[in-house]
């Protein structure tokens, strides 16, 4: 048999896919804006031996790189330049 725990999935329509893609792009754009704000506003520096470590900026920069890889080049450029 098909199994009782299997949900009854409806076929996706093109409008649903487009809406999900738009919502995803807007969420990624919001992430980029917030991460850039973190990079601009963070002032914490951890003085360990002779080096200064900025863990918040390092983490935000890594996240920005990952998020930007998930965005289209046009959207990323638009977000950075606006």
Tab-separated table of C-alpha atoms in Angstrom, residues 1-52:
chain	number	residue	atom	x	y	z
A	1	UNK	CA	0.000	0.000	0.000
A	2	UNK	CA	0.930	3.636	-0.191
A	3	UNK	CA	1.514	4.112	3.527
A	4	UNK	CA	-0.676	5.958	5.979
A	5	UNK	CA	1.861	8.572	7.047
A	6	UNK	CA	2.389	9.913	3.561
A	7	UNK	CA	0.854	13.372	3.108
A	8	UNK	CA	-1.507	14.101	0.266
A	9	UNK	CA	0.693	16.455	-1.782
A	10	UNK	CA	-0.887	18.643	-4.394
A	11	UNK	CA	0.994	19.431	-7.615
A	12	UNK	CA	2.865	22.720	-7.615
A	13	UNK	CA	1.659	25.462	-9.887
A	14	UNK	CA	3.949	27.930	-11.651
A	15	UNK	CA	2.588	30.793	-9.534
A	16	UNK	CA	3.542	28.950	-6.340
A	17	UNK	CA	7.096	28.400	-7.571
A	18	UNK	CA	7.424	32.042	-8.634
A	19	UNK	CA	6.109	33.273	-5.280
A	20	UNK	CA	8.504	31.000	-3.386
A	21	UNK	CA	11.440	32.201	-5.519
A	22	UNK	CA	10.455	35.839	-4.908
A	23	UNK	CA	10.074	35.288	-1.162
A	24	UNK	CA	13.447	33.542	-1.049
A	25	UNK	CA	15.129	36.404	-2.934
A	26	UNK	CA	13.617	38.972	-0.566
A	27	UNK	CA	14.749	36.966	2.472
A	28	UNK	CA	18.291	36.700	1.110
A	29	UNK	CA	18.323	40.434	0.360
A	30	UNK	CA	17.237	41.155	3.933
A	31	UNK	CA	20.043	38.916	5.228
A	32	UNK	CA	22.613	40.800	3.139
A	33	UNK	CA	21.421	44.154	4.455
A	34	UNK	CA	21.563	42.980	8.068
A	35	UNK	CA	24.986	41.386	7.650
A	36	UNK	CA	26.372	44.570	6.099
A	37	UNK	CA	24.976	46.519	9.061
A	38	UNK	CA	26.775	44.131	11.426
A	39	UNK	CA	30.016	44.634	9.514
A	40	UNK	CA	29.596	48.417	9.615
A	41	UNK	CA	28.573	48.737	13.260
A	42	UNK	CA	30.602	46.069	15.064
A	43	UNK	CA	33.344	47.538	17.237
A	44	UNK	CA	34.338	44.503	19.280
A	45	UNK	CA	37.971	43.483	19.015
A	46	UNK	CA	39.498	40.726	21.103
A	47	UNK	CA	43.129	41.476	21.827
A	48	UNK	CA	44.794	38.072	21.959
A	49	UNK	CA	48.594	38.292	22.215
A	50	UNK	CA	49.823	40.594	19.444
A	51	UNK	CA	46.837	40.084	17.165
A	52	UNK	CA	43.364	41.587	17.227
